Amino acid sequence: MDADPSRQVRVCFITKLPPPLHAPPAAIAIPADLYRMGLSEIVNSLLAAATEPDHKAQAFDFLVDGELVPLPLQQFLLAKGISAKRIFA
């Protein structure tokens, strides 16, 4: 099943990394068809806006329910039977 490019999901990026790498805690809507690099671009943009404009972009890994997300986000959620409305702590 292909991801709908117009579909969005609300996410909140949470990390255990040190403070300069903490994205703002507010949930945001993002395209559901993003892969790891697209998600990393969003996080890097949030970090640059929230911390320092000279933040050096880097690639991040993303976990949902403790599992790496190797697919577009929407496909991963569907494959794992996870509702996009679910709230993760």
Coordinates of C-alpha atoms in Angstrom, one line a residue:
M1 CA 0.0 0.0 0.0
D2 CA 1.4 3.4 -1.0
A3 CA 1.4 6.3 1.5
D4 CA -1.0 9.2 0.6
P5 CA 1.3 12.2 -0.1
S6 CA -1.3 14.6 1.2
R7 CA -1.8 12.8 4.5
Q8 CA -0.3 14.2 7.6
V9 CA 0.3 12.8 11.1
R10 CA 0.9 14.8 14.3
V11 CA 4.2 14.0 16.0
C12 CA 6.2 15.1 19.0
F13 CA 9.9 14.5 18.9
I14 CA 11.4 13.3 22.2
T15 CA 15.0 12.4 22.8
K16 CA 17.4 11.2 25.5
L17 CA 20.2 13.1 23.9
P18 CA 21.8 16.1 25.7
P19 CA 19.9 19.5 25.7
P20 CA 21.2 21.2 22.6
L21 CA 19.5 18.4 20.7
H22 CA 16.0 18.8 22.3
A23 CA 13.3 19.8 19.8
P24 CA 10.4 21.9 21.2
P25 CA 7.9 19.6 23.0
A26 CA 4.9 20.7 21.0
A27 CA 3.2 18.3 18.6
I28 CA 3.4 19.3 15.0
A29 CA 1.7 18.0 11.8
I30 CA 4.1 16.5 9.3
P31 CA 3.7 14.7 5.9
A32 CA 3.0 11.0 6.6
D33 CA 5.2 9.9 3.7
L34 CA 8.5 11.0 5.2
Y35 CA 11.5 8.7 5.5
R36 CA 14.3 9.0 8.0
M37 CA 16.1 11.8 6.1
G38 CA 12.9 13.9 5.8
L39 CA 12.2 13.5 9.5
S40 CA 15.8 14.5 10.2
E41 CA 15.3 17.7 8.1
I42 CA 12.3 18.6 10.2
V43 CA 14.1 18.0 13.5
N44 CA 17.2 19.9 12.3
S45 CA 14.9 22.9 11.3
L46 CA 13.3 22.8 14.8
L47 CA 16.7 22.7 16.5
A48 CA 18.0 25.6 14.4
A49 CA 14.9 27.7 15.3
A50 CA 14.9 26.7 19.0
T51 CA 18.5 26.7 19.9
E52 CA 21.1 28.3 17.6
P53 CA 20.9 29.3 14.0
D54 CA 24.3 27.8 13.4
H55 CA 23.1 24.3 14.4
K56 CA 24.9 21.8 12.2
A57 CA 22.4 19.5 10.5
Q58 CA 22.7 15.8 11.2
A59 CA 20.9 12.6 10.5
F60 CA 18.8 11.0 13.3
D61 CA 17.3 7.6 13.9
F62 CA 13.6 7.5 14.8
L63 CA 11.9 5.1 17.1
V64 CA 8.2 4.4 17.5
D65 CA 7.3 2.0 20.3
G66 CA 11.0 1.2 20.6
E67 CA 11.4 0.1 17.0
L68 CA 13.4 1.8 14.3
V69 CA 11.3 3.4 11.6
P70 CA 12.8 2.0 8.3
L71 CA 9.8 2.9 6.1
P72 CA 7.9 6.1 5.4
L73 CA 6.2 6.9 8.7
Q74 CA 2.6 6.1 7.5
Q75 CA 3.6 2.8 6.1
F76 CA 5.4 1.9 9.3
L77 CA 2.4 2.8 11.4
L78 CA 0.1 0.7 9.1
A79 CA 2.5 -2.3 9.1
K80 CA 2.6 -2.3 12.9
G81 CA -1.1 -1.7 13.3
I82 CA -0.4 1.5 15.2
S83 CA -3.1 4.2 15.0
A84 CA -1.8 7.7 14.0
K85 CA -4.1 8.9 16.8
R86 CA -2.1 7.0 19.5
I87 CA -0.2 9.0 22.0
F88 CA 3.3 7.8 22.9
A89 CA 5.0 8.7 26.1

